[in-house]
Coordinates of N, CA and C in Angstrom, one line a residue:
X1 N 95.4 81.5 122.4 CA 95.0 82.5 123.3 C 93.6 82.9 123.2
X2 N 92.8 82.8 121.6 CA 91.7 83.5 121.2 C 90.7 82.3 122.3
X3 N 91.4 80.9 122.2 CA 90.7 80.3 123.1 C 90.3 80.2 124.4
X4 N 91.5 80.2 125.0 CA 91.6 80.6 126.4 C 90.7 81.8 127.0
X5 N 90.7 83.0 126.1 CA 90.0 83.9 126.6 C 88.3 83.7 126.5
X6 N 87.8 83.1 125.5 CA 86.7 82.4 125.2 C 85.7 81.3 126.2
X7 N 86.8 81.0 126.5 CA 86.5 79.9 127.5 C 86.2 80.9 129.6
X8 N 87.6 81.7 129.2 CA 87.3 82.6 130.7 C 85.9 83.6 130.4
X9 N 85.5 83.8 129.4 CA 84.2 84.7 129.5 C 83.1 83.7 129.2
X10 N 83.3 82.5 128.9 CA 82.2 81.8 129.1 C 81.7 81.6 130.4
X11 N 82.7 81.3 131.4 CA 82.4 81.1 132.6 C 81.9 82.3 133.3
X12 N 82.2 83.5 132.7 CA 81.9 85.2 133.6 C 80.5 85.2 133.3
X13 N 80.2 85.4 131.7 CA 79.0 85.8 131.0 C 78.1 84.9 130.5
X14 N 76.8 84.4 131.0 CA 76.1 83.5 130.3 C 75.6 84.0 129.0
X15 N 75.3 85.2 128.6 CA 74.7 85.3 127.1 C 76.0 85.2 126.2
X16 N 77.2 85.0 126.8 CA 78.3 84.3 125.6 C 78.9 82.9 126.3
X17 N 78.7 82.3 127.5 CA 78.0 80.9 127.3 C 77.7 80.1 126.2
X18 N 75.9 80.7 126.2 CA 75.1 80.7 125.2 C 75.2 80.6 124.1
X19 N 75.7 82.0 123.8 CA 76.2 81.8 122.1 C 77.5 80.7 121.7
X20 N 78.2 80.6 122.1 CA 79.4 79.3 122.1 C 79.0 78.2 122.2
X21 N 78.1 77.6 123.0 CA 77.8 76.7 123.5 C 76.7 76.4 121.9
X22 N 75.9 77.4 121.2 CA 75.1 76.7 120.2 C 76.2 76.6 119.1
X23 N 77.4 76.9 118.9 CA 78.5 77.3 118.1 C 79.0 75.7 117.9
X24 N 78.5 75.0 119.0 CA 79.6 73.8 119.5 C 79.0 72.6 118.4
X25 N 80.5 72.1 117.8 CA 80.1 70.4 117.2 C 81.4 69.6 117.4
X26 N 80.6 68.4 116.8 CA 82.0 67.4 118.2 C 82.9 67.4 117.7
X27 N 83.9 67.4 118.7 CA 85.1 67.2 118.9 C 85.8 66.2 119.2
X28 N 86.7 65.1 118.7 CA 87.1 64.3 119.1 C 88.7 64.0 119.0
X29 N 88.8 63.6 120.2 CA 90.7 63.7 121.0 C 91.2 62.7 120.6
X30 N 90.6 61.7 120.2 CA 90.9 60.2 119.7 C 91.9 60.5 118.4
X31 N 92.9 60.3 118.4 CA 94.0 60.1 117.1 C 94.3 61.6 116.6
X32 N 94.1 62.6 117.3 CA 94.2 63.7 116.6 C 95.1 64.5 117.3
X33 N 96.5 64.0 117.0 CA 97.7 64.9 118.2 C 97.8 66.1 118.1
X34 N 97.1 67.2 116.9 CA 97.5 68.5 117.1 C 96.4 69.3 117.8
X35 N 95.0 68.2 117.5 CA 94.1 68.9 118.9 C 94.4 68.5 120.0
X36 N 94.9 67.6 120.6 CA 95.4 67.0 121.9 C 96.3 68.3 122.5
X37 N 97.2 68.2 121.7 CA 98.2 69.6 122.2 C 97.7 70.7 122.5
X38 N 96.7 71.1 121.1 CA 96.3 72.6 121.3 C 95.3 72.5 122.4
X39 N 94.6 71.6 122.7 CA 94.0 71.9 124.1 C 94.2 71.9 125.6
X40 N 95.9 70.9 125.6 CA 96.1 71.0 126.7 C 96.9 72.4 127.1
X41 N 97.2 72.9 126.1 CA 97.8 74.6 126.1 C 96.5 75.4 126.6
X42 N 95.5 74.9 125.8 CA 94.6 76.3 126.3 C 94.1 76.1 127.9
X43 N 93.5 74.4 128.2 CA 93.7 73.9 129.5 C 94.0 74.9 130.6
X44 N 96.0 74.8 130.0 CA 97.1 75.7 130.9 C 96.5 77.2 131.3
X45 N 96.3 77.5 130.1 CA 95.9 79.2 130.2 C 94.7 80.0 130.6
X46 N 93.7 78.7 130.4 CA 92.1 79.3 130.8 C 91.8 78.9 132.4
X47 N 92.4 77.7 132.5 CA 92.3 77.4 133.9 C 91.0 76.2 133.5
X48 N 90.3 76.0 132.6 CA 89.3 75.1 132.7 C 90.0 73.5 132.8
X49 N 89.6 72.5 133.3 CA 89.6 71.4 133.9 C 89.5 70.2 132.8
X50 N 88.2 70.6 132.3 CA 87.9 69.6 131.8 C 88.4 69.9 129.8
X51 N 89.3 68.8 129.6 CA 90.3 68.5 128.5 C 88.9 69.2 127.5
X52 N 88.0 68.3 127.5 CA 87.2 68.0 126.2 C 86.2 69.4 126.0
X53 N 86.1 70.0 126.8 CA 85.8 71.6 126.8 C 86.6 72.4 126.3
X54 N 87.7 72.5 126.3 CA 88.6 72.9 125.5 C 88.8 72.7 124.0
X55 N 88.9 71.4 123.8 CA 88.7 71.0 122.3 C 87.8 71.4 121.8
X56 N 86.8 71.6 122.4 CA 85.1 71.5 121.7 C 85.2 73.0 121.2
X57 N 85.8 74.2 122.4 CA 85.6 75.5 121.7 C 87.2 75.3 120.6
X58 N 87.8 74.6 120.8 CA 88.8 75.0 119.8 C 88.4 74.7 118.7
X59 N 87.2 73.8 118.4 CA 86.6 72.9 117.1 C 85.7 74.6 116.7
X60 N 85.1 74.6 117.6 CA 84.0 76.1 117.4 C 85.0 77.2 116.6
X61 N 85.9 77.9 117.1 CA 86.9 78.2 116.4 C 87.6 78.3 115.2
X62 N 87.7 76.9 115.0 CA 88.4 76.6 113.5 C 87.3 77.2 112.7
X63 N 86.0 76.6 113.1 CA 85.2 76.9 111.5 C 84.1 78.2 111.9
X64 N 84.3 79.0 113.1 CA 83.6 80.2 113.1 C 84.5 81.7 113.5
X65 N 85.8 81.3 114.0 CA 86.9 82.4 114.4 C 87.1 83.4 112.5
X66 N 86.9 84.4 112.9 CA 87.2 85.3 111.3 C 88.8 85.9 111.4
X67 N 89.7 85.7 110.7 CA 90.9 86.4 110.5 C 90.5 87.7 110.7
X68 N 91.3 88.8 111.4 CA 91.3 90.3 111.3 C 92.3 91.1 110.7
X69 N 92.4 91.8 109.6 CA 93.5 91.8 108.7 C 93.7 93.6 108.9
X70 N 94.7 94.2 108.3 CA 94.6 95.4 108.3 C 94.3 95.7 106.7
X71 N 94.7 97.1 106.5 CA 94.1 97.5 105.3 C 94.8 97.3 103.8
X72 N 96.2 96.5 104.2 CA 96.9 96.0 103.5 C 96.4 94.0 103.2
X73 N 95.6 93.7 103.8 CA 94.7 92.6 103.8 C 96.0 91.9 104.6
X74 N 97.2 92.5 105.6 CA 98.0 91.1 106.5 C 97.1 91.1 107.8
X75 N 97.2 89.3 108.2 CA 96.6 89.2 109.1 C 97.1 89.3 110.5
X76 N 96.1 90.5 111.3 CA 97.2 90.9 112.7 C 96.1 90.6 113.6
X77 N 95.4 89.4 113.4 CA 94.9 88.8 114.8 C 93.9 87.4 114.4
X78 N 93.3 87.3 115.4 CA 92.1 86.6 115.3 C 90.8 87.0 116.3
X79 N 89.2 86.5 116.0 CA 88.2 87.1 116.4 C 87.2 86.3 116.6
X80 N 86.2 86.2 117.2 CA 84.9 85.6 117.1 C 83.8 86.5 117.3
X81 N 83.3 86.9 116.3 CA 82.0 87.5 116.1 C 80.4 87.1 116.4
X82 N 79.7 87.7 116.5 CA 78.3 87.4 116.6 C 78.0 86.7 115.6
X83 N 77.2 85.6 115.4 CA 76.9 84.6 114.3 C 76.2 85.4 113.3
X84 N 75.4 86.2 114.1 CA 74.3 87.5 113.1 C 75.4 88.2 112.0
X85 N 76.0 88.4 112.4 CA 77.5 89.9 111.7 C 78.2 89.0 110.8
X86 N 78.8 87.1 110.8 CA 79.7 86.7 109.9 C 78.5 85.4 110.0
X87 N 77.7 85.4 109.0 CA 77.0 84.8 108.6 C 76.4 84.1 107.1
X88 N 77.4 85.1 106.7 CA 77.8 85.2 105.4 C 78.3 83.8 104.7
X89 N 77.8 83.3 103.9 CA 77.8 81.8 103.3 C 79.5 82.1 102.2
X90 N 79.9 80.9 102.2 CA 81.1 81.2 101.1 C 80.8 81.1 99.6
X91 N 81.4 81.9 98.5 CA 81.0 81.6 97.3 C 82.6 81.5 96.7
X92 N 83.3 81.0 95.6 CA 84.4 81.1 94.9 C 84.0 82.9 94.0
X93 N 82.8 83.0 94.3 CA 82.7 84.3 93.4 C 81.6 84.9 94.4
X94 N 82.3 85.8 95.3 CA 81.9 86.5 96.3 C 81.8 87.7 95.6
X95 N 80.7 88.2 96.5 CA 80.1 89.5 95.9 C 80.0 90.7 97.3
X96 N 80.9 90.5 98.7 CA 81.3 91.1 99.6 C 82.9 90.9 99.8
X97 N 83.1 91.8 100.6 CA 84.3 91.7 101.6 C 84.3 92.1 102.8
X98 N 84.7 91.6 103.6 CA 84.9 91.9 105.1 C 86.0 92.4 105.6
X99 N 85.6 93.9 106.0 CA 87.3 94.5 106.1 C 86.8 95.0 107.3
X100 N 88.1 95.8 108.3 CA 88.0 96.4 109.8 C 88.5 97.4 109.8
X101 N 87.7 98.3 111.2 CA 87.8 99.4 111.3 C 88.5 99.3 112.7
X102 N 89.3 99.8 112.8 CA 90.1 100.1 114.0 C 90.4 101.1 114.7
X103 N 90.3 101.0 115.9 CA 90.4 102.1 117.2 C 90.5 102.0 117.9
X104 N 91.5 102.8 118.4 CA 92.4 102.4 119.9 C 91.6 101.9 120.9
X105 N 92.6 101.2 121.4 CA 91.8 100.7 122.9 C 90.2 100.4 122.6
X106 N 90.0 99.3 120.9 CA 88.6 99.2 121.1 C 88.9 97.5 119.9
X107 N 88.2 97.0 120.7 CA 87.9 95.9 119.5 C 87.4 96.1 118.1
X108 N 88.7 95.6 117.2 CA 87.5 95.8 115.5 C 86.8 95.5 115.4
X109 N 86.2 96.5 114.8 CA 84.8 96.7 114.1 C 84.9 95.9 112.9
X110 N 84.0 94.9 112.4 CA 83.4 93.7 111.5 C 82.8 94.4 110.3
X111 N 83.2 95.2 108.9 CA 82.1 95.7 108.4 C 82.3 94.5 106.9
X112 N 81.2 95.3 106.1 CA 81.2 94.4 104.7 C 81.6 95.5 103.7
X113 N 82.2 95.3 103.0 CA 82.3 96.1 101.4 C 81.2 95.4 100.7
X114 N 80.8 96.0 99.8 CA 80.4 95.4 98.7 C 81.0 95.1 97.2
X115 N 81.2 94.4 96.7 CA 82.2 94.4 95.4 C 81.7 94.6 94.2
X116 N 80.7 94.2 94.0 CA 79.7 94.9 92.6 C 78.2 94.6 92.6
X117 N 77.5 95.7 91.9 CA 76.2 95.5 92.1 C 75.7 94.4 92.9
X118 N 74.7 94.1 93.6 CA 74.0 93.4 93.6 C 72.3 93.3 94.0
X119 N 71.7 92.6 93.4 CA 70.2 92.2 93.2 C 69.9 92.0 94.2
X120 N 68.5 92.9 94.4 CA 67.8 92.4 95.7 C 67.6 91.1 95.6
X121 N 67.5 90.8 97.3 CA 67.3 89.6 97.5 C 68.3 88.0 96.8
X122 N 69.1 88.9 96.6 CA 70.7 87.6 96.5 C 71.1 87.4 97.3
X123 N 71.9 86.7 97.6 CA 72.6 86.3 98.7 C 73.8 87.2 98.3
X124 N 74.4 87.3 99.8 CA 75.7 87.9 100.2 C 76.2 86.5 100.8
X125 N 77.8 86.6 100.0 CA 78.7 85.7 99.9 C 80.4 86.4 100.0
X126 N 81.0 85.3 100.2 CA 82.2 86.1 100.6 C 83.6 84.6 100.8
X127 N 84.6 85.1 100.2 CA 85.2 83.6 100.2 C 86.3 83.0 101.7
X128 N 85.8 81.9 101.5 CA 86.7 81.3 102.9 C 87.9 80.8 102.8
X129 N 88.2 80.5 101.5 CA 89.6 80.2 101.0 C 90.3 81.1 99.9
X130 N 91.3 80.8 99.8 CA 92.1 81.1 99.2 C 91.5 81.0 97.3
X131 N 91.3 81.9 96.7 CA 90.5 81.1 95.4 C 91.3 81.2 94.1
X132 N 93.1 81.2 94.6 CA 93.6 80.3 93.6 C 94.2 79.0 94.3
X133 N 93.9 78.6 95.3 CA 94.3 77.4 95.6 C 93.3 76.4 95.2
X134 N 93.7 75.6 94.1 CA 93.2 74.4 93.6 C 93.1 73.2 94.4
X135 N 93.1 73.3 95.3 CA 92.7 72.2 96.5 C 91.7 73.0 97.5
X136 N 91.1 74.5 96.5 CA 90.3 75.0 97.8 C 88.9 74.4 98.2
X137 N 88.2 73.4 97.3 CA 87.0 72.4 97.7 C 87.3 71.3 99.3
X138 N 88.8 70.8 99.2 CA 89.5 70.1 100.1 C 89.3 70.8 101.3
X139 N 89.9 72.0 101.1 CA 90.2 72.4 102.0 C 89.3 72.9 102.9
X140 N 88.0 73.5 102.1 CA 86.7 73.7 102.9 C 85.7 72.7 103.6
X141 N 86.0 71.5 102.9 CA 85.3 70.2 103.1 C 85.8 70.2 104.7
X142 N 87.4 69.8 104.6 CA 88.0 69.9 105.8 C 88.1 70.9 107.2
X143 N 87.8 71.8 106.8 CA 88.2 73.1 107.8 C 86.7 73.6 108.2
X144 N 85.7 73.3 107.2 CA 84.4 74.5 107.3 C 83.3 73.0 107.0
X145 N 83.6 71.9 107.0 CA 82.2 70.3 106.7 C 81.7 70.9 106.0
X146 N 81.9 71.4 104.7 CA 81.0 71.5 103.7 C 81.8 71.4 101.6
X147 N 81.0 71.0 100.9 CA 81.5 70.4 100.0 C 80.7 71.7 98.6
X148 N 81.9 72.9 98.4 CA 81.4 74.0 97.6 C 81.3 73.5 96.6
X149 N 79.4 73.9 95.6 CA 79.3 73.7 95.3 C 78.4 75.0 94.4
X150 N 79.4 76.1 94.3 CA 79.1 77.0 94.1 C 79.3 76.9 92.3
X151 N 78.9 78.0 91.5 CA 79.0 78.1 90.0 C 80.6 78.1 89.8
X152 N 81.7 78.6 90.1 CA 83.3 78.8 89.8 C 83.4 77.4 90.0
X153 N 83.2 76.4 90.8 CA 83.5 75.1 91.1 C 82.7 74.1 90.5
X154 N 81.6 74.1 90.0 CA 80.5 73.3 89.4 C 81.0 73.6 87.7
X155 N 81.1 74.7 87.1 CA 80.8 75.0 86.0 C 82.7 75.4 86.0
X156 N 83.7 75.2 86.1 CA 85.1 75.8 85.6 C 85.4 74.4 84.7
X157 N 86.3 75.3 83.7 CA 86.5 74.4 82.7 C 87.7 73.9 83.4
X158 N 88.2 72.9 82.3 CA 89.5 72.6 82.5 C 90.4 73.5 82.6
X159 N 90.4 74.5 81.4 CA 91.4 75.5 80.6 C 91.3 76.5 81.8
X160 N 90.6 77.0 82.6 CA 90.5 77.7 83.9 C 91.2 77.2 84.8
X161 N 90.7 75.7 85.6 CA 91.6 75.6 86.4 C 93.1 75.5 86.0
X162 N 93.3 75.6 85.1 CA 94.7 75.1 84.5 C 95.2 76.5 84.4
X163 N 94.6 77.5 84.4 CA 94.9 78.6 84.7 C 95.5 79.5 85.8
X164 N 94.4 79.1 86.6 CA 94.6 78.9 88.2 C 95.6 78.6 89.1
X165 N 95.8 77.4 88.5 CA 97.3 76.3 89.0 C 98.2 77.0 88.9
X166 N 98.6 78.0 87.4 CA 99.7 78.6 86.7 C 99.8 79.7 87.4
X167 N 99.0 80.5 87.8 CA 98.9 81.5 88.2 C 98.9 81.6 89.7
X168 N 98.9 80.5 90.5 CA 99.4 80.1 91.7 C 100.3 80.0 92.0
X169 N 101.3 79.3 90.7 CA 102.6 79.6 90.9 C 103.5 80.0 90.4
X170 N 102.8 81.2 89.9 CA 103.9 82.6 89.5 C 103.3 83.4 91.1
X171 N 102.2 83.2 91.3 CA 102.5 84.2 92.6 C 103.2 83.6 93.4
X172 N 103.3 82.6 94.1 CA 104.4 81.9 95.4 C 105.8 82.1 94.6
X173 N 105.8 82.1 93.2 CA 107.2 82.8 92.7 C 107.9 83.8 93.1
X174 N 107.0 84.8 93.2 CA 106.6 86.4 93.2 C 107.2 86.7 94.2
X175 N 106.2 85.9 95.3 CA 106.5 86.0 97.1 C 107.4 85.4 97.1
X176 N 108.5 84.6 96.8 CA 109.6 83.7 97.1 C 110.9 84.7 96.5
X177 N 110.4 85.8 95.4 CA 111.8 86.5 94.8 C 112.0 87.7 95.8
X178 N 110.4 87.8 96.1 CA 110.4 89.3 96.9 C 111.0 89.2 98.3
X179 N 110.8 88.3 99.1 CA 111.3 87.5 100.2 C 113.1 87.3 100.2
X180 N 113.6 87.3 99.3 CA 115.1 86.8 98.9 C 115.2 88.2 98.1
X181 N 114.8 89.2 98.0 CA 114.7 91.0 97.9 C 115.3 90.5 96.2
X182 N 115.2 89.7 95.4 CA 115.4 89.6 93.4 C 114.5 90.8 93.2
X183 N 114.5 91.9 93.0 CA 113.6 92.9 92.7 C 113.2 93.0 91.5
X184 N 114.0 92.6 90.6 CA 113.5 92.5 89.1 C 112.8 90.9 88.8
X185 N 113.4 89.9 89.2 CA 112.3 88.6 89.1 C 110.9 89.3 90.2
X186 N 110.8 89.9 90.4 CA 109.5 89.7 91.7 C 108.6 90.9 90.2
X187 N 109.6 92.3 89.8 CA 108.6 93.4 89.3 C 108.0 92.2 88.4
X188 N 108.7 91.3 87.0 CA 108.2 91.0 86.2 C 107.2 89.8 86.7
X189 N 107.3 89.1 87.4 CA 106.6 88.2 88.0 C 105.2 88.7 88.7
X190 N 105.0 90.2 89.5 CA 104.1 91.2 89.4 C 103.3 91.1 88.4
X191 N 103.5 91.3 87.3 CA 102.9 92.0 86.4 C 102.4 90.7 85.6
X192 N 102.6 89.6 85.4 CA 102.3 88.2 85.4 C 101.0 88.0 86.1
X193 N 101.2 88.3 87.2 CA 100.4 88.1 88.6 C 99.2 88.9 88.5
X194 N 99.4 90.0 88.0 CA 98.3 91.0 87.6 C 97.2 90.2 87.0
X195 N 97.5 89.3 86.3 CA 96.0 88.9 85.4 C 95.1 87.7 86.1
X196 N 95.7 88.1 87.9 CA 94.9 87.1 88.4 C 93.1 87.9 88.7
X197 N 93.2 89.9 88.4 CA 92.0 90.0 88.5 C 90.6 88.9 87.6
X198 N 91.2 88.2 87.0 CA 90.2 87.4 86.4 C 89.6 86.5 87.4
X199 N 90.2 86.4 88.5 CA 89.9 84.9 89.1 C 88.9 85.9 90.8
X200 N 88.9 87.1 91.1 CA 88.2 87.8 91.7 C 87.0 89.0 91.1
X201 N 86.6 89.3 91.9 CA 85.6 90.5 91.7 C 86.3 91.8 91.3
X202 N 85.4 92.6 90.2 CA 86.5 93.6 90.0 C 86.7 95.1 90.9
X203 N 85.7 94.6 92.3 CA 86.1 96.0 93.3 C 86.8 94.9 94.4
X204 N 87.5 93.7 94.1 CA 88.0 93.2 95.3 C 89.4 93.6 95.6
X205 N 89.5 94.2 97.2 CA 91.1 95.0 97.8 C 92.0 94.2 96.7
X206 N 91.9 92.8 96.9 CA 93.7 92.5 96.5 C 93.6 92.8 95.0
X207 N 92.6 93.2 94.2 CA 93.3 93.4 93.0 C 93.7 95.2 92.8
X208 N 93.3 96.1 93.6 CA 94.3 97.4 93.9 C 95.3 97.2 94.6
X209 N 95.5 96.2 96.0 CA 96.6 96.6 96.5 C 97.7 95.6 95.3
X210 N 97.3 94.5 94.9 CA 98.1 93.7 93.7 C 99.3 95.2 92.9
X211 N 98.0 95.8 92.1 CA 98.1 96.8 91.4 C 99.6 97.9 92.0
X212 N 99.2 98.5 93.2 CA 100.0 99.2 94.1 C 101.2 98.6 94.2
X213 N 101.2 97.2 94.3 CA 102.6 96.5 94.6 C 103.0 96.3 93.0
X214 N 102.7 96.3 92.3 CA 103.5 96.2 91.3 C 103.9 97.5 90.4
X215 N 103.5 98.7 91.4 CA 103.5 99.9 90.8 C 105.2 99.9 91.6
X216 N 105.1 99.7 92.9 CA 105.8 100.1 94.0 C 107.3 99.2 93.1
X217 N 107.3 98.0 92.3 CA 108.3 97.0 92.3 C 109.0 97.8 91.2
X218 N 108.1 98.3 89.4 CA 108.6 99.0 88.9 C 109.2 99.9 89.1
X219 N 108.7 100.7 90.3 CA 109.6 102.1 90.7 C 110.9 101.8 91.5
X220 N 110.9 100.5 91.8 CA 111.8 100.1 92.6 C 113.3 99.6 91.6
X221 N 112.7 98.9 90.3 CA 113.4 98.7 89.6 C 114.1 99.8 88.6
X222 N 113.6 101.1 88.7 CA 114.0 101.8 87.5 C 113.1 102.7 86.9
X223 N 112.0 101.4 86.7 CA 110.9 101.7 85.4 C 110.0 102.6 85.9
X224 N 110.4 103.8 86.0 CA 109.1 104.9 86.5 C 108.1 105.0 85.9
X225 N 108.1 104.9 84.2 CA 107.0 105.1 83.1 C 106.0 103.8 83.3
X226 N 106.4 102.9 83.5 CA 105.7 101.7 83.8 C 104.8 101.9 85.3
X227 N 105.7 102.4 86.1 CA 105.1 102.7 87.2 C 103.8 103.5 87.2

């Protein structure tokens, strides 16, 4: 849909033309059945003609469209921003967040938190993956053509990522007991889960709302004093 519409204001508005149009890298329809598909959908919906115009902003997309999440970090949309506003390079040890402000009948607002100190003239960084997924180098190579080669990924020990891994999958545990409502395998598996603030910044959302949910599981289970 985020495409389709992209494509009808390209044709309204030249200074977002413009901007999409520098956004653009190639695209190619040769062997790739799920871009094939996804463009002949957007095709259907934007009204544009030409196949390979379609793919091209769907390619733009993948690696410039920002998730829009609410204040519980679920995600309830998608977006394309000004290149100025999400310009922000990815780090495994991000020192921003990008959270929204919302209002009726208005498109969210793009802002940054900051997560802890930082030095003038540092870079502001912010993560594009998932950063206990141990395939998240793969996955950025793939999705974002670039090969992170930030300090958490250059310099992690073995005994880290092996940490990582473990701790990846006590959370999909977590979400798999809480999902099938096990209230007591999910509280104790919470509280397991807690010691992934090691692997984030220590003002980053998911380690309060982490916090919050495992307050909410003990109270659920009994354990008020825990709670």
């Amino acid at each position: 849909l985020l495409a389709a519409r992209v494509l009808r204001k390209m044709r309204a508005d030249p200074a977002i033309n413009k901007y999409v149009s520098a956004l653009k890298r190639k695209s190619n329809l040769d062997g790739d059945d799920e871009l094939q598909a996804a463009a002949q959908v957007v095709k259907q919906l934007s009204g544009e003609t030409n196949e390979n115009a379609c793919a091209s902003v769907l390619a733009v997309l993948q690696r410039n469209a920002h998730s829009v999440c609410d204040d519980e970090l679920r995600e309830v949309g998608v977006a394309l921003y000004p290149r100025a506003v999400t310009a922000a390079n990815h780090s495994c040890r991000p020192n921003i967040w990008p959270r929204f402000r919302f209002t009726v009948s208005k498109a969210p607002v793009l802002e940054y938190a900051v997560l802890s100190s930082v030095e003038a003239n540092k870079e502001l960084t912010h993560e594009y993956a998932d950063l206990l997924d141990e395939h998240r180098r793969e996955s950025l190579r793939k999705n974002y053509g670039f090969v992170c080669a930030c300090d958490e990924c250059a310099f992690a020990s073995k005994a880290r990522e092996a940490a990582r891994t473990q701790l990846r999958a006590k959370r999909d545990a977590m979400e798999a007991a809480l999902k099938k409502e096990e209230w007591e395998s999910a509280a104790t598996l919470a509280e397991d889960v807690a010691r992934l603030e090691g692997f984030w910044a220590p003002g980053h959302p998911y380690t309060a709302l982490h916090r919050l949910r495992c307050a909410k599981l003990q109270n659920l289970v009994g354990n008020e004093t825990a709670a």
